């Protein structure tokens, strides 16, 4: 009964979060469109409004894509996970995208590569793997303070795994929530988390995708206010 109550509470929280994530950018776009329609604005102001509406549209699209992805990943079969992907290159591209999209200075998001000359090819679904990496990076930015310090570390372990660790200096995670944050719809009930936008699907997608690819995703943190590290590991294949 307690599990069912908690499940229903997570569902309600998810619906409220998604409703907010959809309504807010829609209302913003409508407001700026009405302003453009009713008022004569100079070109500088018009471009400013266009930029805001594009950002709101991207936020709206990201929410829709995340919800759709949550429904898709559970239906993947072996034939859908059969493409060779250089995960190191993908991580580098995703990091560059996140830095550009969030206007981060060079020192805010850094990468270290300890793979040497070893292959970082994995067998998988490129779209799903990119979604997993982007969710980890987006979370690091979202839950970090105004002066984020995010570090991405890529290595090969035991000659069998490509490992990506994303560490941040953000709000951290208490021990009681570390095992729960990968559950569908779950968001830690702290004020710092609740003030941040989210649907509770991001890390669920990360772990689901990792496990479908024969890997896993884990989290570690020294506690609230002390940052967190999300680790994504995927089975490495030899490049022929």
Coordinates of N, CA and C in Angstrom, one line a residue:
X1 N 0.8 -1.2 0.0 CA 0.0 0.0 0.0 C 0.9 1.3 0.0
X2 N 1.9 1.2 0.8 CA 2.8 2.4 0.9 C 3.5 2.6 -0.5
X3 N 3.9 1.5 -1.1 CA 4.6 1.6 -2.4 C 3.6 2.2 -3.4
X4 N 2.4 1.8 -3.4 CA 1.4 2.3 -4.3 C 1.1 3.7 -4.1
X5 N 1.0 4.1 -2.8 CA 0.8 5.6 -2.5 C 2.0 6.4 -3.0
X6 N 3.2 5.9 -2.8 CA 4.4 6.6 -3.3 C 4.4 6.7 -4.8
X7 N 4.0 5.6 -5.5 CA 4.0 5.6 -6.9 C 3.0 6.6 -7.4
X8 N 1.8 6.7 -6.8 CA 0.8 7.6 -7.2 C 1.3 9.1 -7.0
X9 N 2.0 9.3 -5.9 CA 2.5 10.6 -5.6 C 3.5 11.0 -6.6
X10 N 4.4 10.1 -7.1 CA 5.4 10.4 -8.1 C 4.7 10.7 -9.4
X11 N 3.6 9.9 -9.7 CA 2.9 10.2 -11.0 C 2.2 11.6 -10.9
X12 N 1.6 12.0 -9.8 CA 1.0 13.3 -9.7 C 2.1 14.4 -9.8
X13 N 3.2 14.1 -9.2 CA 4.3 15.1 -9.2 C 4.8 15.3 -10.7
X14 N 4.9 14.1 -11.4 CA 5.3 14.1 -12.8 C 4.3 14.9 -13.6
X15 N 3.0 14.7 -13.5 CA 2.0 15.4 -14.3 C 2.1 16.9 -14.0
X16 N 2.2 17.2 -12.7 CA 2.3 18.7 -12.4 C 3.6 19.3 -13.0
X17 N 4.7 18.6 -13.0 CA 5.9 19.1 -13.5 C 5.8 19.2 -15.0
X18 N 5.3 18.2 -15.7 CA 5.2 18.3 -17.2 C 4.2 19.4 -17.6
X19 N 3.1 19.5 -16.9 CA 2.1 20.6 -17.1 C 2.8 21.9 -17.1
X20 N 3.6 22.1 -16.0 CA 4.3 23.4 -15.8 C 5.3 23.6 -16.9
X21 N 6.1 22.5 -17.3 CA 7.1 22.6 -18.3 C 6.5 23.0 -19.7
X22 N 5.2 22.6 -19.9 CA 4.6 22.8 -21.2 C 3.9 24.2 -21.2
X23 N 3.2 24.5 -20.1 CA 2.4 25.7 -20.0 C 3.3 27.0 -20.0
X24 N 4.4 26.9 -19.3 CA 5.2 28.1 -19.1 C 5.8 28.7 -20.4
X25 N 6.5 27.8 -21.2 CA 7.0 28.4 -22.5 C 5.9 28.8 -23.4
X26 N 4.8 28.0 -23.4 CA 3.7 28.4 -24.3 C 3.1 29.7 -24.0
X27 N 2.9 30.0 -22.7 CA 2.4 31.3 -22.2 C 3.4 32.4 -22.6
X28 N 4.7 32.1 -22.4 CA 5.7 33.1 -22.7 C 5.7 33.4 -24.2
X29 N 5.7 32.4 -25.1 CA 5.7 32.6 -26.5 C 4.4 33.4 -26.9
X30 N 3.3 33.1 -26.4 CA 2.1 33.8 -26.7 C 2.2 35.3 -26.3
X31 N 2.7 35.6 -25.1 CA 2.8 36.9 -24.6 C 3.7 37.8 -25.6
X32 N 4.8 37.2 -26.0 CA 5.7 38.0 -26.9 C 5.1 38.1 -28.3
X33 N 4.4 37.1 -28.7 CA 3.7 37.2 -30.1 C 2.7 38.3 -30.0
X34 N 1.9 38.4 -28.9 CA 0.9 39.4 -28.8 C 1.5 40.8 -28.7
X35 N 2.6 40.9 -28.0 CA 3.3 42.2 -28.0 C 3.8 42.6 -29.3
X36 N 4.4 41.7 -30.1 CA 4.8 42.0 -31.4 C 3.7 42.4 -32.4
X37 N 2.5 41.8 -32.1 CA 1.3 42.1 -33.0 C 0.8 43.4 -32.7
X38 N 0.8 43.8 -31.4 CA 0.0 45.0 -31.0 C 0.9 46.3 -31.0
X39 N 2.2 46.1 -30.9 CA 3.1 47.3 -30.6 C 4.1 47.4 -31.8
X40 N 4.5 48.7 -32.1 CA 5.5 48.9 -33.0 C 6.8 48.9 -32.2
X41 N 7.7 48.0 -32.5 CA 9.0 47.8 -31.8 C 10.2 48.0 -32.8
X42 N 11.2 48.6 -32.2 CA 12.4 48.7 -33.1 C 13.1 47.4 -33.3
X43 N 14.0 47.3 -34.3 CA 14.5 46.0 -34.7 C 15.3 45.3 -33.6
X44 N 16.0 46.1 -32.8 CA 16.7 45.5 -31.7 C 15.8 44.7 -30.7
X45 N 14.7 45.4 -30.4 CA 13.7 44.8 -29.5 C 13.1 43.6 -30.1
X46 N 12.8 43.6 -31.4 CA 12.2 42.5 -32.1 C 13.1 41.3 -32.1
X47 N 14.4 41.5 -32.3 CA 15.3 40.4 -32.3 C 15.5 39.8 -30.9
X48 N 15.4 40.7 -29.9 CA 15.4 40.2 -28.5 C 14.2 39.3 -28.3
X49 N 13.1 39.7 -28.7 CA 11.8 38.9 -28.5 C 11.9 37.5 -29.3
X50 N 12.5 37.6 -30.5 CA 12.6 36.4 -31.3 C 13.5 35.4 -30.6
X51 N 14.6 35.9 -30.0 CA 15.6 35.1 -29.3 C 14.9 34.4 -28.1
X52 N 14.1 35.1 -27.4 CA 13.4 34.6 -26.2 C 12.4 33.5 -26.7
X53 N 11.7 33.7 -27.7 CA 10.7 32.8 -28.2 C 11.4 31.5 -28.7
X54 N 12.6 31.7 -29.4 CA 13.3 30.5 -29.8 C 13.8 29.6 -28.6
X55 N 14.3 30.3 -27.6 CA 14.7 29.6 -26.4 C 13.5 28.8 -25.7
X56 N 12.3 29.5 -25.7 CA 11.1 28.9 -25.1 C 10.7 27.7 -26.0
X57 N 10.8 27.8 -27.3 CA 10.4 26.7 -28.2 C 11.4 25.5 -28.0
X58 N 12.7 25.8 -27.8 CA 13.6 24.7 -27.6 C 13.3 24.0 -26.2
X59 N 13.0 24.8 -25.2 CA 12.6 24.2 -23.9 C 11.4 23.3 -24.1
X60 N 10.4 23.8 -24.8 CA 9.2 23.1 -25.0 C 9.5 21.8 -25.8
X61 N 10.3 21.9 -26.8 CA 10.6 20.7 -27.6 C 11.4 19.7 -26.8
X62 N 12.3 20.2 -25.9 CA 13.1 19.2 -25.1 C 12.2 18.5 -24.1
X63 N 11.2 19.1 -23.6 CA 10.3 18.4 -22.6 C 9.5 17.4 -23.4
X64 N 9.0 17.7 -24.6 CA 8.2 16.7 -25.3 C 9.0 15.6 -25.7
X65 N 10.3 15.8 -26.2 CA 11.2 14.8 -26.6 C 11.5 13.8 -25.5
X66 N 11.7 14.4 -24.3 CA 12.0 13.6 -23.1 C 10.9 12.6 -22.7
X67 N 9.7 13.2 -22.8 CA 8.5 12.3 -22.4 C 8.3 11.2 -23.5
X68 N 8.5 11.6 -24.8 CA 8.4 10.6 -25.8 C 9.5 9.5 -25.7
X69 N 10.7 10.0 -25.4 CA 11.8 9.1 -25.3 C 11.6 8.1 -24.1
X70 N 11.0 8.5 -23.1 CA 10.7 7.6 -21.9 C 9.8 6.5 -22.4
X71 N 8.9 6.7 -23.3 CA 8.0 5.7 -23.8 C 8.7 4.8 -24.8
X72 N 9.7 5.3 -25.5 CA 10.3 4.6 -26.6 C 11.4 3.6 -26.1
X73 N 12.2 4.0 -25.1 CA 13.3 3.2 -24.8 C 13.0 1.9 -24.3
X74 N 11.8 1.7 -23.6 CA 11.4 0.4 -23.1 C 11.0 -0.6 -24.2
X75 N 10.9 -0.1 -25.4 CA 10.5 -1.0 -26.5 C 11.6 -1.3 -27.4
X76 N 12.9 -1.0 -27.1 CA 14.0 -1.3 -27.9 C 14.3 -2.8 -27.9
X77 N 14.6 -3.3 -29.1 CA 15.0 -4.7 -29.2 C 16.5 -4.7 -29.6
X78 N 17.1 -5.9 -29.7 CA 18.5 -6.1 -30.1 C 18.8 -5.5 -31.4
X79 N 17.9 -5.6 -32.4 CA 18.1 -5.0 -33.7 C 18.2 -3.5 -33.7
X80 N 17.7 -2.9 -32.6 CA 17.7 -1.4 -32.5 C 19.0 -0.9 -31.9
X81 N 19.8 -1.8 -31.4 CA 21.1 -1.5 -30.7 C 22.2 -2.2 -31.4
X82 N 22.5 -1.8 -32.6 CA 23.4 -2.5 -33.4 C 24.4 -1.7 -34.3
X83 N 24.5 -0.4 -33.9 CA 25.3 0.5 -34.7 C 26.6 0.9 -33.9
X84 N 27.8 0.9 -34.6 CA 29.0 1.2 -34.0 C 29.0 2.7 -33.7
X85 N 29.3 3.1 -32.5 CA 29.3 4.5 -32.1 C 30.6 4.8 -31.3
X86 N 31.3 5.9 -31.7 CA 32.5 6.3 -31.0 C 32.0 7.2 -29.9
X87 N 31.8 6.6 -28.7 CA 31.2 7.3 -27.6 C 32.0 8.5 -27.1
X88 N 33.4 8.5 -27.2 CA 34.2 9.6 -26.8 C 33.9 10.8 -27.7
X89 N 33.8 10.6 -29.0 CA 33.5 11.7 -29.9 C 32.1 12.3 -29.6
X90 N 31.2 11.4 -29.3 CA 29.8 11.8 -29.0 C 29.8 12.6 -27.7
X91 N 30.5 12.2 -26.7 CA 30.6 13.0 -25.5 C 31.2 14.4 -25.7
X92 N 32.2 14.4 -26.5 CA 32.8 15.7 -26.8 C 31.9 16.7 -27.5
X93 N 31.1 16.1 -28.5 CA 30.1 16.9 -29.2 C 29.0 17.4 -28.3
X94 N 28.5 16.5 -27.4 CA 27.5 16.9 -26.5 C 27.9 17.9 -25.5
X95 N 29.2 17.8 -25.0 CA 29.7 18.8 -24.1 C 29.8 20.2 -24.7
X96 N 30.2 20.2 -26.0 CA 30.3 21.5 -26.7 C 28.9 22.1 -26.9
X97 N 27.9 21.2 -27.2 CA 26.5 21.7 -27.4 C 26.0 22.3 -26.1
X98 N 26.2 21.6 -25.0 CA 25.7 22.1 -23.7 C 26.4 23.4 -23.3
X99 N 27.7 23.5 -23.5 CA 28.4 24.7 -23.2 C 27.9 25.9 -24.0
X100 N 27.7 25.6 -25.3 CA 27.2 26.7 -26.2 C 25.8 27.1 -25.8
X101 N 24.9 26.1 -25.6 CA 23.5 26.4 -25.3 C 23.3 27.1 -24.0
X102 N 24.2 26.9 -23.0 CA 24.1 27.5 -21.7 C 25.0 28.7 -21.5
X103 N 25.7 29.1 -22.6 CA 26.6 30.2 -22.6 C 27.7 30.1 -21.5
X104 N 28.3 28.9 -21.4 CA 29.2 28.6 -20.3 C 30.6 29.1 -20.8
X105 N 31.4 29.7 -19.9 CA 32.8 30.1 -20.2 C 33.6 28.8 -20.3
X106 N 34.8 28.9 -20.9 CA 35.6 27.7 -21.1 C 35.9 26.9 -19.8
X107 N 36.1 27.7 -18.8 CA 36.5 27.0 -17.5 C 35.4 26.3 -16.8
X108 N 34.1 26.6 -17.2 CA 33.0 26.0 -16.5 C 32.7 24.5 -16.9
X109 N 33.1 24.1 -18.1 CA 33.0 22.7 -18.5 C 34.2 22.2 -19.1
X110 N 34.9 21.3 -18.4 CA 36.2 20.8 -18.9 C 36.1 19.3 -19.1
X111 N 37.0 18.8 -20.0 CA 37.1 17.4 -20.3 C 38.5 16.9 -20.1
X112 N 38.6 15.6 -19.6 CA 39.9 14.9 -19.6 C 39.7 13.6 -20.2
X113 N 40.7 13.2 -21.0 CA 40.6 12.0 -21.8 C 41.8 11.1 -21.4
X114 N 41.5 9.9 -20.8 CA 42.5 9.0 -20.4 C 42.4 7.7 -21.2
X115 N 41.8 7.8 -22.4 CA 41.7 6.5 -23.1 C 42.9 6.2 -24.0
X116 N 43.8 7.2 -24.1 CA 45.0 6.9 -24.9 C 44.7 6.6 -26.3
X117 N 45.3 5.5 -26.8 CA 45.0 5.1 -28.2 C 44.0 4.0 -28.2
X118 N 43.3 3.7 -27.1 CA 42.3 2.7 -27.0 C 41.0 3.1 -27.7
X119 N 40.4 2.1 -28.4 CA 39.1 2.4 -29.0 C 38.0 2.7 -28.0
X120 N 37.2 3.6 -28.3 CA 36.0 3.9 -27.5 C 34.7 3.6 -28.2
X121 N 34.8 2.6 -29.1 CA 33.6 2.2 -29.9 C 32.7 1.3 -29.0
X122 N 31.4 1.7 -29.0 CA 30.4 0.8 -28.4 C 29.3 0.5 -29.4
X123 N 28.6 -0.6 -29.2 CA 27.5 -1.0 -30.1 C 26.2 -0.5 -29.5
X124 N 25.5 0.3 -30.3 CA 24.3 0.9 -29.7 C 23.4 1.6 -30.6
X125 N 22.5 2.3 -30.0 CA 21.5 3.2 -30.8 C 22.0 4.6 -30.6
X126 N 22.6 5.3 -31.6 CA 23.2 6.6 -31.5 C 22.2 7.6 -30.8
X127 N 21.0 7.6 -31.2 CA 20.0 8.6 -30.7 C 19.8 8.4 -29.2
X128 N 19.7 7.2 -28.8 CA 19.5 6.9 -27.4 C 20.7 7.3 -26.5
X129 N 21.9 6.9 -27.1 CA 23.1 7.2 -26.4 C 23.4 8.7 -26.2
X130 N 23.1 9.4 -27.3 CA 23.2 10.9 -27.2 C 22.2 11.5 -26.2
X131 N 21.0 10.9 -26.1 CA 20.0 11.4 -25.1 C 20.5 11.1 -23.7
X132 N 21.2 10.0 -23.5 CA 21.7 9.7 -22.2 C 22.8 10.6 -21.8
X133 N 23.7 10.9 -22.7 CA 24.8 11.8 -22.4 C 24.3 13.2 -22.2
X134 N 23.4 13.7 -23.0 CA 22.9 15.0 -22.9 C 22.1 15.2 -21.6
X135 N 21.4 14.2 -21.1 CA 20.7 14.3 -19.9 C 21.6 14.4 -18.7
X136 N 22.7 13.7 -18.7 CA 23.7 13.8 -17.6 C 24.3 15.2 -17.6
X137 N 24.7 15.7 -18.8 CA 25.3 17.0 -18.8 C 24.3 18.1 -18.5
X138 N 23.1 18.0 -19.0 CA 22.1 19.0 -18.7 C 21.8 19.1 -17.2
X139 N 21.8 17.9 -16.5 CA 21.5 17.8 -15.1 C 22.7 18.5 -14.3
X140 N 23.9 18.3 -14.8 CA 25.0 18.9 -14.1 C 24.9 20.4 -14.1
X141 N 24.5 21.0 -15.3 CA 24.3 22.4 -15.4 C 23.1 22.9 -14.5
X142 N 22.0 22.2 -14.7 CA 20.8 22.6 -14.0 C 20.9 22.6 -12.5
X143 N 21.6 21.6 -11.9 CA 21.7 21.5 -10.5 C 23.0 22.1 -9.9
X144 N 23.7 22.9 -10.7 CA 24.9 23.6 -10.2 C 24.6 25.1 -9.9
X145 N 25.4 25.7 -9.1 CA 25.2 27.1 -8.8 C 25.5 28.0 -10.0
X146 N 25.4 29.3 -9.7 CA 25.6 30.3 -10.8 C 27.0 30.2 -11.4
X147 N 28.0 29.7 -10.6 CA 29.3 29.6 -11.1 C 29.7 28.1 -11.2
X148 N 29.1 27.4 -12.2 CA 29.3 25.9 -12.3 C 30.7 25.5 -12.7
X149 N 31.1 24.4 -12.1 CA 32.4 23.8 -12.5 C 32.1 22.3 -12.7
X150 N 32.0 22.0 -14.0 CA 31.6 20.6 -14.4 C 32.8 20.0 -15.1
X151 N 33.1 18.8 -14.7 CA 34.3 18.1 -15.3 C 33.8 16.7 -15.9
X152 N 34.2 16.5 -17.1 CA 33.8 15.2 -17.8 C 35.1 14.4 -17.9
X153 N 35.1 13.2 -17.4 CA 36.3 12.3 -17.5 C 35.9 11.1 -18.3
X154 N 36.7 10.8 -19.3 CA 36.5 9.6 -20.1 C 37.7 8.6 -20.0
X155 N 37.4 7.4 -19.8 CA 38.5 6.4 -19.7 C 38.0 5.0 -20.1
X156 N 39.0 4.1 -20.2 CA 38.6 2.7 -20.5 C 39.1 1.9 -19.2
X157 N 38.2 1.1 -18.7 CA 38.5 0.3 -17.5 C 38.4 -1.2 -17.8
X158 N 39.5 -1.9 -17.2 CA 39.6 -3.3 -17.4 C 39.5 -3.8 -18.8
X159 N 39.9 -2.9 -19.7 CA 39.9 -3.2 -21.2 C 38.6 -3.5 -21.7
X160 N 37.5 -3.4 -20.9 CA 36.2 -3.9 -21.4 C 35.1 -2.8 -21.3
X161 N 35.4 -1.7 -20.6 CA 34.3 -0.7 -20.4 C 34.8 0.7 -20.8
X162 N 34.0 1.4 -21.5 CA 34.2 2.9 -21.7 C 33.4 3.5 -20.6
X163 N 34.1 4.3 -19.8 CA 33.4 5.0 -18.6 C 33.5 6.5 -18.7
X164 N 32.3 7.1 -18.6 CA 32.2 8.5 -18.6 C 31.7 9.0 -17.2
X165 N 32.5 9.9 -16.6 CA 32.1 10.4 -15.3 C 31.9 11.9 -15.4
X166 N 30.7 12.4 -15.0 CA 30.4 13.8 -15.0 C 30.3 14.3 -13.6
X167 N 31.2 15.1 -13.2 CA 31.2 15.7 -11.8 C 30.9 17.2 -11.8
X168 N 30.1 17.6 -10.8 CA 29.8 19.0 -10.7 C 30.0 19.5 -9.3
X169 N 29.8 20.8 -9.1 CA 29.9 21.5 -7.8 C 28.6 21.9 -7.4
X170 N 27.5 21.2 -7.7 CA 26.2 21.6 -7.5 C 25.6 21.3 -6.1
X171 N 24.3 21.1 -6.1 CA 23.5 21.0 -4.8 C 23.8 19.6 -4.1
X172 N 24.3 18.7 -4.8 CA 24.6 17.4 -4.2 C 23.4 16.5 -4.0
X173 N 23.6 15.3 -3.5 CA 22.5 14.4 -3.2 C 22.8 13.7 -1.9
X174 N 21.8 13.7 -1.1 CA 21.9 13.0 0.2 C 21.9 11.5 0.0
X175 N 22.5 10.7 1.0 CA 22.6 9.3 0.8 C 21.2 8.6 0.6
X176 N 20.2 9.1 1.3 CA 18.9 8.5 1.2 C 18.3 8.5 -0.2
X177 N 18.7 9.5 -1.0 CA 18.1 9.7 -2.3 C 19.0 9.1 -3.5
X178 N 20.2 8.7 -3.1 CA 21.2 8.2 -4.2 C 20.6 7.1 -5.0
X179 N 20.0 6.1 -4.3 CA 19.5 4.9 -5.0 C 18.1 5.2 -5.7
X180 N 17.5 6.3 -5.4 CA 16.1 6.5 -5.9 C 16.1 7.5 -7.1
X181 N 17.2 8.2 -7.3 CA 17.1 9.3 -8.3 C 17.0 8.7 -9.7
X182 N 17.3 7.4 -9.9 CA 17.1 6.8 -11.2 C 15.7 6.2 -11.5
X183 N 14.9 6.3 -10.5 CA 13.5 5.8 -10.7 C 12.7 6.8 -11.5
X184 N 11.8 6.2 -12.3 CA 10.9 7.0 -13.1 C 10.1 8.0 -12.3
X185 N 10.1 9.2 -12.7 CA 9.3 10.4 -12.1 C 10.0 10.9 -10.8
X186 N 11.0 10.2 -10.3 CA 11.5 10.6 -8.9 C 12.3 11.9 -9.0
X187 N 12.0 12.8 -8.0 CA 12.8 14.0 -7.8 C 13.0 14.1 -6.3
X188 N 14.2 14.3 -5.9 CA 14.5 14.4 -4.4 C 13.7 15.6 -3.9
X189 N 13.0 15.4 -2.8 CA 12.1 16.5 -2.3 C 12.8 17.6 -1.5
X190 N 13.9 18.1 -2.0 CA 14.6 19.2 -1.3 C 14.2 20.5 -2.1
X191 N 14.3 21.6 -1.3 CA 13.9 22.9 -2.0 C 14.8 23.2 -3.1
X192 N 16.1 22.9 -3.0 CA 17.0 23.2 -4.1 C 16.6 22.5 -5.4
X193 N 16.2 21.2 -5.2 CA 15.7 20.4 -6.4 C 14.4 20.9 -6.9
X194 N 13.5 21.2 -6.0 CA 12.1 21.5 -6.5 C 12.1 22.9 -7.1
X195 N 13.1 23.8 -6.8 CA 13.2 25.1 -7.5 C 13.7 25.0 -8.9
X196 N 14.3 23.8 -9.2 CA 14.8 23.6 -10.6 C 13.7 22.9 -11.4
X197 N 13.7 23.3 -12.7 CA 12.7 22.7 -13.6 C 13.1 21.2 -13.9
X198 N 12.1 20.4 -14.1 CA 12.4 19.0 -14.4 C 11.2 18.1 -14.3
X199 N 11.2 17.0 -15.0 CA 10.1 16.0 -15.0 C 10.3 14.8 -14.2
X200 N 11.6 14.5 -13.7 CA 11.9 13.3 -13.0 C 12.1 12.1 -14.0
X201 N 12.4 12.4 -15.3 CA 12.6 11.4 -16.2 C 14.1 11.3 -16.7
X202 N 14.9 12.3 -16.5 CA 16.2 12.4 -17.0 C 17.1 11.2 -16.6
X203 N 17.3 11.0 -15.4 CA 18.2 10.0 -14.9 C 17.6 8.6 -15.1
X204 N 16.3 8.5 -15.1 CA 15.6 7.2 -15.4 C 16.0 6.8 -16.8
X205 N 15.9 7.8 -17.8 CA 16.3 7.5 -19.1 C 17.8 7.1 -19.2
X206 N 18.6 7.8 -18.5 CA 20.1 7.5 -18.5 C 20.3 6.0 -18.2
X207 N 19.8 5.6 -17.0 CA 20.0 4.2 -16.6 C 19.4 3.2 -17.5
X208 N 18.2 3.5 -17.9 CA 17.4 2.6 -18.8 C 18.2 2.4 -20.1
X209 N 18.7 3.4 -20.7 CA 19.5 3.3 -21.9 C 20.8 2.6 -21.7
X210 N 21.5 2.9 -20.6 CA 22.8 2.3 -20.3 C 22.6 0.8 -20.1
X211 N 21.5 0.4 -19.4 CA 21.3 -1.1 -19.2 C 20.9 -1.8 -20.5
X212 N 20.1 -1.1 -21.3 CA 19.8 -1.7 -22.6 C 21.0 -1.9 -23.5
X213 N 22.0 -1.2 -23.2 CA 23.3 -1.3 -24.0 C 24.3 -2.2 -23.3
X214 N 23.8 -2.9 -22.2 CA 24.7 -3.8 -21.5 C 25.6 -3.1 -20.5
X215 N 25.3 -1.9 -20.2 CA 26.1 -1.1 -19.2 C 25.3 -0.8 -18.0
X216 N 25.6 0.4 -17.4 CA 24.9 0.8 -16.2 C 25.2 2.3 -15.9
X217 N 24.4 2.9 -15.0 CA 24.6 4.3 -14.6 C 24.5 4.3 -13.1
X218 N 25.4 5.0 -12.5 CA 25.4 5.1 -11.0 C 25.6 6.6 -10.6
X219 N 25.3 6.9 -9.3 CA 25.5 8.2 -8.8 C 26.3 8.2 -7.5
X220 N 27.1 9.2 -7.3 CA 27.8 9.3 -6.0 C 27.8 10.8 -5.6
X221 N 27.8 11.1 -4.3 CA 27.9 12.4 -3.8 C 28.3 12.4 -2.3
X222 N 29.0 13.4 -1.9 CA 29.4 13.5 -0.5 C 28.4 14.2 0.3
X223 N 27.2 14.5 -0.3 CA 26.1 15.0 0.5 C 25.6 16.3 -0.1
X224 N 24.5 16.8 0.5 CA 23.9 18.0 0.0 C 24.9 19.2 0.0
X225 N 24.9 20.0 -1.1 CA 25.7 21.1 -1.2 C 27.2 20.8 -1.6
X226 N 27.5 19.5 -1.9 CA 28.9 19.1 -2.1 C 29.0 18.5 -3.5
X227 N 28.1 18.8 -4.4 CA 28.3 18.3 -5.8 C 27.9 16.8 -5.9
X228 N 28.0 16.3 -7.1 CA 27.6 14.9 -7.4 C 28.4 14.5 -8.6
X229 N 28.5 13.2 -8.8 CA 29.1 12.6 -9.9 C 28.2 11.5 -10.5
X230 N 27.9 11.6 -11.7 CA 27.1 10.5 -12.4 C 28.1 9.8 -13.3
X231 N 28.1 8.5 -13.2 CA 29.0 7.6 -13.9 C 28.2 6.7 -14.9
X232 N 28.6 6.8 -16.2 CA 27.9 6.0 -17.2 C 29.0 5.1 -17.8
X233 N 28.7 3.8 -17.7 CA 29.7 2.8 -18.3 C 29.0 2.0 -19.3
X234 N 29.7 1.7 -20.4 CA 29.2 1.0 -21.6 C 30.2 0.0 -22.0
X235 N 29.8 -1.2 -22.5 CA 30.7 -2.2 -22.9 C 31.4 -1.8 -24.2
X236 N 32.7 -1.9 -24.2 CA 33.6 -1.5 -25.3 C 33.7 -2.7 -26.3
X237 N 33.7 -2.3 -27.6 CA 34.0 -3.4 -28.5 C 35.3 -3.0 -29.3
X238 N 36.0 -4.0 -29.7 CA 37.2 -3.8 -30.4 C 36.9 -3.3 -31.8
X239 N 37.6 -2.2 -32.3 CA 37.4 -1.7 -33.6 C 38.1 -2.5 -34.6
X240 N 37.4 -3.0 -35.6 CA 37.9 -3.9 -36.6 C 38.3 -3.0 -37.9

